[in-house]
Short mmCIF file of C-alpha atoms (C1' of nucleotides) in Angstrom, two decimals:
data_model
loop_
_atom_site.label_atom_id
_atom_site.label_comp_id
_atom_site.label_asym_id
_atom_site.label_seq_id
_atom_site.Cartn_x
_atom_site.Cartn_y
_atom_site.Cartn_z
CA UNK A 1 71.33 219.78 193.71
CA UNK A 2 69.45 216.67 193.05
CA UNK A 3 71.46 213.82 192.01
CA UNK A 4 70.31 213.47 188.44
CA UNK A 5 70.90 217.18 187.56
CA UNK A 6 74.88 216.98 188.88
CA UNK A 7 74.63 214.45 185.81
CA UNK A 8 74.06 216.96 184.06
CA UNK A 9 76.48 219.60 185.25
CA UNK A 10 79.43 216.38 184.92
CA UNK A 11 79.03 216.19 180.46
CA UNK A 12 79.33 220.69 181.77
CA UNK A 13 84.06 220.00 182.12
CA UNK A 14 85.29 219.27 185.07
CA UNK A 15 86.78 223.10 185.92
CA UNK A 16 82.78 223.24 186.07
CA UNK A 17 81.10 220.86 187.82
CA UNK A 18 84.03 220.60 190.52
CA UNK A 19 82.47 223.41 192.89
CA UNK A 20 78.91 221.54 192.31
CA UNK A 21 80.30 218.12 193.47
CA UNK A 22 81.24 219.31 197.42
CA UNK A 23 78.10 218.40 199.52
CA UNK A 24 77.41 215.34 197.68
CA UNK A 25 76.76 212.32 199.19
CA UNK A 26 79.17 209.99 198.29
CA UNK A 27 77.44 205.91 198.55
CA UNK A 28 79.05 202.35 197.77
CA UNK A 29 77.53 199.41 199.09
CA UNK A 30 79.14 196.04 199.39
CA UNK A 31 78.30 192.55 201.05
CA UNK A 32 80.34 193.82 204.25
CA UNK A 33 78.16 197.08 204.76
CA UNK A 34 77.02 200.52 203.33
CA UNK A 35 78.77 203.70 203.30
CA UNK A 36 78.84 206.53 202.26
CA UNK A 37 80.18 210.74 203.13
CA UNK A 38 79.77 214.61 201.95
CA UNK A 39 81.90 215.31 199.44
CA UNK A 40 84.48 218.55 200.82
CA UNK A 41 87.60 218.34 198.64
CA UNK A 42 87.72 217.68 195.20
CA UNK A 43 90.73 219.16 192.25
CA UNK A 44 90.21 218.60 188.54
CA UNK A 45 92.57 217.30 185.84
CA UNK A 46 92.71 217.49 182.13
CA UNK A 47 94.21 216.38 179.09
CA UNK A 48 95.48 219.52 178.65
CA UNK A 49 97.69 219.51 182.05
CA UNK A 50 100.26 218.52 182.82
CA UNK A 51 99.68 217.05 186.67
CA UNK A 52 97.43 214.29 185.03
CA UNK A 53 97.23 210.71 184.09
CA UNK A 54 95.95 211.23 180.82
CA UNK A 55 98.82 214.61 178.83
CA UNK A 56 100.32 211.94 177.33
CA UNK A 57 96.98 210.47 175.51
CA UNK A 58 94.66 207.22 176.39
CA UNK A 59 96.69 204.05 177.59
CA UNK A 60 95.54 201.09 179.38
CA UNK A 61 95.49 202.80 182.84
CA UNK A 62 93.75 205.92 182.32
CA UNK A 63 90.64 204.63 179.50
CA UNK A 64 88.03 205.45 182.33
CA UNK A 65 88.82 209.24 181.92
CA UNK A 66 88.42 208.57 178.33
CA UNK A 67 84.88 207.06 178.72
CA UNK A 68 82.42 209.95 179.59
CA UNK A 69 81.08 211.93 182.63
CA UNK A 70 79.75 209.83 184.57
CA UNK A 71 82.60 207.24 184.68
CA UNK A 72 84.75 205.94 188.11
CA UNK A 73 88.14 206.16 187.42
CA UNK A 74 89.85 204.42 190.09
CA UNK A 75 93.82 204.84 190.29
CA UNK A 76 96.86 202.47 192.44
CA UNK A 77 99.25 204.16 192.67
CA UNK A 78 102.81 204.63 195.05
CA UNK A 79 102.58 200.77 195.42
CA UNK A 80 99.57 200.35 197.57
CA UNK A 81 96.83 202.80 197.58
CA UNK A 82 93.63 203.62 195.37
CA UNK A 83 92.32 207.21 194.03
CA UNK A 84 89.10 207.38 192.84
CA UNK A 85 87.84 210.30 190.33
CA UNK A 86 84.82 211.21 188.52
CA UNK A 87 85.26 211.95 185.22
CA UNK A 88 83.91 214.66 183.19
CA UNK A 89 83.11 216.52 179.79
CA UNK A 90 82.54 214.00 176.22
CA UNK A 91 83.64 211.11 175.95
CA UNK A 92 87.87 210.86 174.98
CA UNK A 93 88.33 214.28 176.11
CA UNK A 94 90.33 213.06 179.17
CA UNK A 95 88.79 214.91 181.71
CA UNK A 96 88.08 214.26 185.78
CA UNK A 97 87.17 215.27 189.61
CA UNK A 98 89.54 213.34 192.00
CA UNK A 99 87.51 213.80 194.60
CA UNK A 100 89.70 213.87 197.66
CA UNK A 101 88.09 214.68 200.89
CA UNK A 102 85.08 213.10 202.93
CA UNK A 103 82.74 213.69 205.97
CA UNK A 104 82.05 210.00 206.68
CA UNK A 105 77.93 209.80 207.00
CA UNK A 106 77.31 205.86 206.88
CA UNK A 107 78.89 203.07 207.98
CA UNK A 108 82.19 205.09 209.83
CA UNK A 109 82.10 201.85 211.97
CA UNK A 110 83.24 200.01 209.00
CA UNK A 111 85.51 202.41 208.08
CA UNK A 112 87.31 202.73 211.10
CA UNK A 113 87.24 198.62 211.20
CA UNK A 114 89.27 198.70 207.45
CA UNK A 115 91.44 202.28 208.46
CA UNK A 116 92.68 200.64 211.36
CA UNK A 117 93.62 202.49 213.94
CA UNK A 118 93.31 206.02 212.93
CA UNK A 119 91.59 208.66 214.97
CA UNK A 120 88.18 209.23 213.33
CA UNK A 121 89.35 212.36 211.11
CA UNK A 122 91.76 210.51 210.13
CA UNK A 123 89.51 207.90 208.26
CA UNK A 124 88.64 209.99 205.11
CA UNK A 125 90.59 213.04 204.84
CA UNK A 126 92.42 212.38 201.74
CA UNK A 127 92.19 210.43 198.35
CA UNK A 128 93.50 206.86 199.31
CA UNK A 129 92.14 207.27 202.88
CA UNK A 130 88.80 207.26 201.77
CA UNK A 131 89.35 204.96 199.28
CA UNK A 132 90.14 202.31 201.55
CA UNK A 133 87.53 203.32 204.09
CA UNK A 134 85.22 203.36 201.42
CA UNK A 135 86.66 199.87 200.38
CA UNK A 136 86.44 201.23 196.92
CA UNK A 137 89.37 199.09 194.42
CA UNK A 138 90.26 198.86 190.92
CA UNK A 139 86.61 196.24 190.83
CA UNK A 140 84.79 200.03 189.83
CA UNK A 141 87.18 201.46 187.30
CA UNK A 142 85.29 201.68 183.88
CA UNK A 143 81.92 201.81 185.48
CA UNK A 144 79.08 203.92 185.93
CA UNK A 145 77.95 206.35 188.82
CA UNK A 146 74.38 205.27 186.72
CA UNK A 147 75.20 201.57 187.35
CA UNK A 148 77.72 200.70 189.48
CA UNK A 149 77.86 199.96 193.87
CA UNK A 150 78.83 203.48 193.63
CA UNK A 151 77.09 206.09 193.16
CA UNK A 152 75.91 209.63 193.90
CA UNK A 153 72.83 210.91 196.52
CA UNK A 154 71.55 213.84 197.56
CA UNK A 155 73.36 216.07 199.97
CA UNK A 156 73.98 219.20 202.00
CA UNK A 157 74.81 223.11 201.27
CA UNK A 158 77.91 223.35 201.49
CA UNK A 159 78.61 226.53 202.61
CA UNK A 160 82.39 228.76 201.79
CA UNK A 161 84.36 226.68 198.90
CA UNK A 162 88.06 228.03 198.04
CA UNK A 163 89.24 227.05 195.57
CA UNK A 164 93.31 227.08 194.92
CA UNK A 165 95.60 225.33 193.91
CA UNK A 166 96.37 221.22 194.20
CA UNK A 167 98.35 219.13 195.97
CA UNK A 168 100.72 216.81 196.25
CA UNK A 169 101.98 216.62 191.82
CA UNK A 170 105.42 218.36 190.56
CA UNK A 171 103.89 219.90 186.76
CA UNK A 172 101.75 222.79 186.94
CA UNK A 173 101.73 223.17 189.79
CA UNK A 174 100.13 226.98 189.88
CA UNK A 175 96.70 226.08 188.76
CA UNK A 176 94.41 226.51 190.61
CA UNK A 177 92.02 223.43 189.84
CA UNK A 178 91.77 222.55 194.04
CA UNK A 179 88.11 223.05 195.49
CA UNK A 180 87.33 222.27 198.91
CA UNK A 181 84.48 223.36 201.84
CA UNK A 182 85.89 226.37 203.69
CA UNK A 183 86.52 225.02 208.11
CA UNK A 184 85.24 221.42 207.00
CA UNK A 185 87.67 219.79 209.04
CA UNK A 186 87.84 216.30 207.01
CA UNK A 187 89.42 218.57 204.04
CA UNK A 188 93.20 216.40 203.96
CA UNK A 189 95.68 219.97 204.22
CA UNK A 190 94.23 223.83 204.98
CA UNK A 191 96.36 226.47 202.25
"C1'" DC B 1 101.70 221.27 215.12
"C1'" DC B 2 105.63 220.93 211.22
"C1'" DG B 3 109.41 217.77 207.54
"C1'" DA B 4 112.09 213.47 206.52
"C1'" DG B 5 112.72 209.35 204.91
"C1'" DG B 6 110.41 204.88 203.76
"C1'" DA B 7 107.17 201.50 202.19
"C1'" DT B 8 105.89 198.82 197.85
"C1'" DC B 9 104.56 197.78 193.32
"C1'" DA B 10 101.89 199.18 188.67
"C1'" DT B 11 102.74 201.17 184.59
"C1'" DC B 12 104.90 204.05 181.70
"C1'" DT B 13 109.67 204.86 179.18
"C1'" DG C 1 114.75 201.52 184.81
"C1'" DA C 2 112.68 204.64 187.64
"C1'" DT C 3 108.51 206.97 189.30
"C1'" DG C 4 104.50 208.24 191.61
"C1'" DA C 5 97.43 212.81 191.74
"C1'" DT C 6 100.36 208.87 198.84
"C1'" DC C 7 100.53 207.56 203.87
"C1'" DC C 8 102.08 206.66 208.27
"C1'" DT C 9 105.91 206.80 211.17
"C1'" DC C 10 109.69 208.99 213.84
"C1'" DG C 11 111.88 213.02 215.87
"C1'" DG C 12 111.62 218.53 217.06
"C1'" DT C 13 109.90 222.70 217.94
#
DNA sequence: CCGAGGATCATCT
DNA sequence: GATGATCCTCGGT
């Protein structure tokens, strides 16, 4: 699906758009160079969802999640990690899609440099890992994919898609809001 | 391969 | 003051 179409899908809501993001290419331009990868794993978070940062309403931290489809939400957690979401749905609805894993495409040498000594399979197979490999920080928070250094590009048709429960949460653990490409070696964890 | 424990701090209660 | 949409290391299997 071409990039322009994915924005229309994002406007329809996070749960609708999440599986459609699989196979799309996420691209980041920085002064260090260009990195990109195909999205192979995502999770949905909404304001009706006890596991979501938006469950208790808008705060300074989660403001981006209420800014409408195509906004970038980057949060800092565990004292050392950044994670990247693509906001979906109408402005004010507080829903988004966490990018959990990428299959590296461009800038793999730069990804290795940013990540330090890890095996290639460990470059981007987790939300904080891919943020580090791509050079994603809070500088991108509240920016739009339409006019930031981070955007979506032409991807590939993903293989079979698996829908299952989310990872690393303690609330709403039964909601099947995780989607990944079956058999892809960069998926963070096989269910 | 798997599970336990520590790192480290912005954000929220 | 407590916690976390995580990652890494280390030990056991």
